[in-house]
PDB file of C-alpha atoms in Angstrom:
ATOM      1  CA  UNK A   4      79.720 260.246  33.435  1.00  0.00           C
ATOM      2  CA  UNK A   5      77.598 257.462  35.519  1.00  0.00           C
ATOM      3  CA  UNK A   6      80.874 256.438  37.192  1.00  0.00           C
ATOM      4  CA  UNK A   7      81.642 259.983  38.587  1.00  0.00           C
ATOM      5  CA  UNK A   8      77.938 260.364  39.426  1.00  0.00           C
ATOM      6  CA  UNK A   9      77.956 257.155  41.709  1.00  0.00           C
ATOM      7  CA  UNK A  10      81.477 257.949  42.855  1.00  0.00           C
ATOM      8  CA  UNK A  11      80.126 261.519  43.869  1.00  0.00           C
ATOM      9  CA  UNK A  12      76.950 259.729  45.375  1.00  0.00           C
ATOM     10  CA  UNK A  13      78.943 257.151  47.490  1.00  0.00           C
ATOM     11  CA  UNK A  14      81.633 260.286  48.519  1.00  0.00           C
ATOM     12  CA  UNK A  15      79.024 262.709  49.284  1.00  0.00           C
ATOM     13  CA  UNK A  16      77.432 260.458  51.853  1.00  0.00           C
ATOM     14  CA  UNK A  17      80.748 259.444  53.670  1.00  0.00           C
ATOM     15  CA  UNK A  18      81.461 263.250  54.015  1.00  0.00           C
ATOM     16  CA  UNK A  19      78.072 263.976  55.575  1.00  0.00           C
ATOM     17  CA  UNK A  20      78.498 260.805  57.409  1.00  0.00           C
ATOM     18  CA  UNK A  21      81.452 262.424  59.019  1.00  0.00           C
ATOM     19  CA  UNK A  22      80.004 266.135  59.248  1.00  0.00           C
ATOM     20  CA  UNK A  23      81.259 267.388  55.974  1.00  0.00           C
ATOM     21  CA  UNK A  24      80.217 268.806  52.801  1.00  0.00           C
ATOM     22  CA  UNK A  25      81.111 268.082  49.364  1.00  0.00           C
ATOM     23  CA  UNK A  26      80.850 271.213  48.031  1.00  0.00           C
ATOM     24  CA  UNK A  27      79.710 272.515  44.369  1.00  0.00           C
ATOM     25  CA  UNK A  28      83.921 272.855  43.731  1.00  0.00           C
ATOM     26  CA  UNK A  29      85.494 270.331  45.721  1.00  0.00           C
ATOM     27  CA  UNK A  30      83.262 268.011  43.404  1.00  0.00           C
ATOM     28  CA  UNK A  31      84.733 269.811  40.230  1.00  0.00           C
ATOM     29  CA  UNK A  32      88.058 269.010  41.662  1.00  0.00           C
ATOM     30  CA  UNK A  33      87.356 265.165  42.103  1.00  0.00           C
ATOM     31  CA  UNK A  34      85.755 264.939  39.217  1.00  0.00           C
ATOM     32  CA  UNK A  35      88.707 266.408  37.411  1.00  0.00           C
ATOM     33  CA  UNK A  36      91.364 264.074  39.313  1.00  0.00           C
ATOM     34  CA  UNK A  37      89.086 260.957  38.538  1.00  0.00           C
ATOM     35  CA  UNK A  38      88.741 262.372  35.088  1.00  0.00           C
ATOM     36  CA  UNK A  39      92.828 263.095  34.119  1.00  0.00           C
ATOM     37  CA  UNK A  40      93.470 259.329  35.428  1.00  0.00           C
ATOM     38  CA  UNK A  41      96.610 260.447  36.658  1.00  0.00           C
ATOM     39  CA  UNK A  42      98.601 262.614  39.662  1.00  0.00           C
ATOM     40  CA  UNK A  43      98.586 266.502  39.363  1.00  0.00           C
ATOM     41  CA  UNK A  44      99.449 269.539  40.935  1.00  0.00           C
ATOM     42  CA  UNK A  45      97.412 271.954  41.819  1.00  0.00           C
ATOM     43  CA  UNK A  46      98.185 274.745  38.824  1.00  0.00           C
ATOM     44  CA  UNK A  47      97.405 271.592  36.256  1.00  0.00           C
ATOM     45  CA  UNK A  48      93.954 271.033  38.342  1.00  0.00           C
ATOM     46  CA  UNK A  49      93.177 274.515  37.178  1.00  0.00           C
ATOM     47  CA  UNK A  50      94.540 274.007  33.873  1.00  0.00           C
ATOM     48  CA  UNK A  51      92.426 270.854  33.565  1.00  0.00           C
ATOM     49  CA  UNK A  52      89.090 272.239  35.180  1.00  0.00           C
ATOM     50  CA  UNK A  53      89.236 275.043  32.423  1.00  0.00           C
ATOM     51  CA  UNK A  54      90.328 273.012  29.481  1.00  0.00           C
ATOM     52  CA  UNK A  55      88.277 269.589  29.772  1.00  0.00           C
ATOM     53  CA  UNK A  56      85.048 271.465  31.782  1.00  0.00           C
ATOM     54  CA  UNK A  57      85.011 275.159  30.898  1.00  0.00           C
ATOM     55  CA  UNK A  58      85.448 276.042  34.726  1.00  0.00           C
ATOM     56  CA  UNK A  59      87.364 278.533  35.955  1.00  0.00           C
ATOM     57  CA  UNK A  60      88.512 278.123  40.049  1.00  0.00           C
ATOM     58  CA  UNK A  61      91.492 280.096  41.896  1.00  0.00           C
ATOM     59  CA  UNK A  62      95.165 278.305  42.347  1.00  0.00           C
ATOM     60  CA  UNK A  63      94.418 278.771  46.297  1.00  0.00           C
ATOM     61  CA  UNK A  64      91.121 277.584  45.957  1.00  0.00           C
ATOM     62  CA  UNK A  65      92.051 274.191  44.690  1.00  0.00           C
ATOM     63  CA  UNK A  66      95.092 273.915  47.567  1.00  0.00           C
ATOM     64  CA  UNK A  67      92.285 274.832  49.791  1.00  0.00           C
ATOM     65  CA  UNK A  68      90.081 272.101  48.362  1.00  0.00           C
ATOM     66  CA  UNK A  69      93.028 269.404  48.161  1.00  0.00           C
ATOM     67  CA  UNK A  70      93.852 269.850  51.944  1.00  0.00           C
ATOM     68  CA  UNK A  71      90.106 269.277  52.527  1.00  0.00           C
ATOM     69  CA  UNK A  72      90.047 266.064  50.258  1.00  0.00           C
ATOM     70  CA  UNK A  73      93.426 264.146  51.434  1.00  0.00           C
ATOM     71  CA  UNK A  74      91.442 265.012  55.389  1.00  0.00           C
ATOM     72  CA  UNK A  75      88.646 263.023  54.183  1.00  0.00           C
ATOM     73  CA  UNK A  76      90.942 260.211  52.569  1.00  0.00           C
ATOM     74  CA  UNK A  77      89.840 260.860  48.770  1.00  0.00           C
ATOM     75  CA  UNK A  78      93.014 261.848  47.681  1.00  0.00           C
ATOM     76  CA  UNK A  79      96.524 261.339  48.327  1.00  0.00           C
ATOM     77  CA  UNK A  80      99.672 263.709  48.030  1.00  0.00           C
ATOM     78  CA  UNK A  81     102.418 262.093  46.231  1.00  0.00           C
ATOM     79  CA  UNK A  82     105.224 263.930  48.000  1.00  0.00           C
ATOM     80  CA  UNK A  83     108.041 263.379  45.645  1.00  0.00           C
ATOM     81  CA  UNK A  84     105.966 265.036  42.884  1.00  0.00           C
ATOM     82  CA  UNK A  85     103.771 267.703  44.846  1.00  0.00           C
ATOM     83  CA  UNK A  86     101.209 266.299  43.096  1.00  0.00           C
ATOM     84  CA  UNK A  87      97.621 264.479  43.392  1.00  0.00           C
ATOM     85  CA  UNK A  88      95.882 261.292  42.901  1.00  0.00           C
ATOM     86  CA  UNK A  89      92.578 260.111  43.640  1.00  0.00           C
ATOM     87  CA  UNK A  90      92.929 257.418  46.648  1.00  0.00           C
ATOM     88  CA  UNK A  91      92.149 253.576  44.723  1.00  0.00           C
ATOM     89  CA  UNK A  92      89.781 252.904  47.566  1.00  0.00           C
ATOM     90  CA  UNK A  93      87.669 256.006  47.156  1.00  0.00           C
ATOM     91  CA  UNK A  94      84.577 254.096  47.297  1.00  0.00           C
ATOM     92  CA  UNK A  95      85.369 251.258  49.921  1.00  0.00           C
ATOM     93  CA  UNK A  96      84.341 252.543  52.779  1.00  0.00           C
ATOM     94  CA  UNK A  97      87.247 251.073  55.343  1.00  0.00           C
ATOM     95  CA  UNK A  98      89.987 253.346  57.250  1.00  0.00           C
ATOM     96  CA  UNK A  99      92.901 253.964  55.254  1.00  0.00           C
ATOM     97  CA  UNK A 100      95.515 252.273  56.224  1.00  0.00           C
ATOM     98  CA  UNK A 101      99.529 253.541  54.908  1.00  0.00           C
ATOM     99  CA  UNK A 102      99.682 253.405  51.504  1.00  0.00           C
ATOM    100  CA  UNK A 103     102.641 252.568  49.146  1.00  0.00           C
ATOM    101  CA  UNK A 104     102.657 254.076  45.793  1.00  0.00           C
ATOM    102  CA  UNK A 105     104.674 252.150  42.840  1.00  0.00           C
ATOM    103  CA  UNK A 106     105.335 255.328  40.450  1.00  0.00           C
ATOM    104  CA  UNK A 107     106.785 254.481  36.800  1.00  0.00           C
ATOM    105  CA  UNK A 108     109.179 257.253  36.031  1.00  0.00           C
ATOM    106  CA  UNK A 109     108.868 256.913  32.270  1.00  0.00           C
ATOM    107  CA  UNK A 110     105.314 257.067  31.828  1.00  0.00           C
ATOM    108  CA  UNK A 111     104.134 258.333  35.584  1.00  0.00           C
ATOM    109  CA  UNK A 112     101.312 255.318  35.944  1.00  0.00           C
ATOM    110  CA  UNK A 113     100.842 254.635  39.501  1.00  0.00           C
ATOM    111  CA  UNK A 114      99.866 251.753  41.479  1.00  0.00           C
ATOM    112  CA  UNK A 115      98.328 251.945  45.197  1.00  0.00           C
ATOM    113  CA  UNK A 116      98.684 249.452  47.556  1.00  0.00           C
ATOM    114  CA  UNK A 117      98.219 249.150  51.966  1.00  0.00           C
ATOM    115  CA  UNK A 118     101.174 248.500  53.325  1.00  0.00           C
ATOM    116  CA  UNK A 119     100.701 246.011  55.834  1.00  0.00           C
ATOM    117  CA  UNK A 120     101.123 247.620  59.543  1.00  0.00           C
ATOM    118  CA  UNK A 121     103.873 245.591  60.424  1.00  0.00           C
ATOM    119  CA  UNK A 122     105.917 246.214  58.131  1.00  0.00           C
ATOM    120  CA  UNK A 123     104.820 250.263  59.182  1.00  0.00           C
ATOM    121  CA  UNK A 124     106.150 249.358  62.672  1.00  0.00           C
ATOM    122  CA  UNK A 125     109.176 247.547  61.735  1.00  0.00           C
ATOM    123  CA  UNK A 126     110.050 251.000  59.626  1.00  0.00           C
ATOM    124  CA  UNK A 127     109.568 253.020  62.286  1.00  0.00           C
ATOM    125  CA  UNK A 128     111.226 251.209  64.865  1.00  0.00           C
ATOM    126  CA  UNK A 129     114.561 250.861  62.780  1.00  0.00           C
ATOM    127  CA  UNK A 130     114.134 254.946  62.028  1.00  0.00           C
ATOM    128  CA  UNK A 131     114.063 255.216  65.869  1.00  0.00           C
ATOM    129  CA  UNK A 132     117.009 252.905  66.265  1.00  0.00           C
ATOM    130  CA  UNK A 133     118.855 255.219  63.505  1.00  0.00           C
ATOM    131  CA  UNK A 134     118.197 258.472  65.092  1.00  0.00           C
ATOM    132  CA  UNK A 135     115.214 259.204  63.476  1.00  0.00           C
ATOM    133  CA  UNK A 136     111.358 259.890  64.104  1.00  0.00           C
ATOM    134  CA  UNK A 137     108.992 258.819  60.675  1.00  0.00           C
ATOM    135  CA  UNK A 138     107.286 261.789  59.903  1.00  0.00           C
ATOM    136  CA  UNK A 139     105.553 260.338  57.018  1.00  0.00           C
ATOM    137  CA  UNK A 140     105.172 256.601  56.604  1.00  0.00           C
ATOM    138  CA  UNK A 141     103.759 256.560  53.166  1.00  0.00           C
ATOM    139  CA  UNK A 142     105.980 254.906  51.115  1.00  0.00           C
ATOM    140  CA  UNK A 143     106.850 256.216  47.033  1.00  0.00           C
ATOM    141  CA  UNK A 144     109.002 253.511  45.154  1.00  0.00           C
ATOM    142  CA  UNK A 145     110.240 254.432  41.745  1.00  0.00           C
ATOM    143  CA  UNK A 146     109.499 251.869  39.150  1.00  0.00           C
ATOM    144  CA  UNK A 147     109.845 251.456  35.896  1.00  0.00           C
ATOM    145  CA  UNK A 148     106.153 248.920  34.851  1.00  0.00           C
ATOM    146  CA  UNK A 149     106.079 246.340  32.277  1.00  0.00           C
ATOM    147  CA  UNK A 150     104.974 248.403  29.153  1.00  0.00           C
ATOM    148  CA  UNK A 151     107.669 251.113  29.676  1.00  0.00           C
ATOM    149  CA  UNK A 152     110.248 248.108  30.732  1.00  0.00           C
ATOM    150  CA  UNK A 153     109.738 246.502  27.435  1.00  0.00           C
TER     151      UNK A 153
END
């Protein structure tokens, strides 16, 4: 519980910092992803917020709430699940770079990285060569880690 209150402390200043507000149930929906450990969606962010904190908050609410916290760089959509994780730098307070997610797809543990911007560029510039503009650059790999592996 000290951990999410010195998370909350060090998240609530960078939003104000920035001219935003961390509000009463965008905190009960970072609290919940830093809580689970682990991506969701948005219908097992309500499922989670009632089970594990008694709270009950609207399916459109928390979409509302999860566009609001991947603005601010808290969290990150995993686009090949539709689903949610708390950004590893969360209390570092640098720009975001592009991140690169290593997913296991037995056991779903994920590891965040920044991918280096030239290696961004180079991406981008063999899309372009290829017929293609890079609407996303974040980068989901597959995996299988070490526990699952063995």
């Amino acid at each position: 519980m000290q951990i999410f209150e010195a998370i909350i402390g060090h998240v609530e200043k960078r939003c104000e910092a920035k001219g935003k507000r961390l509000t009463t149930q965008r905190k009960l929906v970072l609290r919940a992803l830093i809580d689970a450990n682990q991506a969701l969606s948005a219908y097992e962010l309500v499922d989670y917020c009632k089970q594990y904190f008694g709270e009950t908050i609207q399916a459109m609410s928390v979409y509302r709430i999860l566009e609001f916290l991947e603005e601010v760089h808290l969290v990150h959509k995993l686009n090949m699940s539709n689903k949610y994780i708390v950004c590893s730098h969360i209390v570092e307070g640098h720009e975001q770079g592009i991140p690169q997610f290593l997913i296991c797809s037995k056991c779903n543990k994920i590891s965040e990285k920044i991918v280096a911007p030239e290696t961004i560029t180079g991406l981008q510039s063999h899309a372009r060569q290829e017929g293609f503009t890079v609407v996303s650059p974040q980068l989901e790999i597959n995996c299988v880690c070490d526990k699952c592996g063995q």
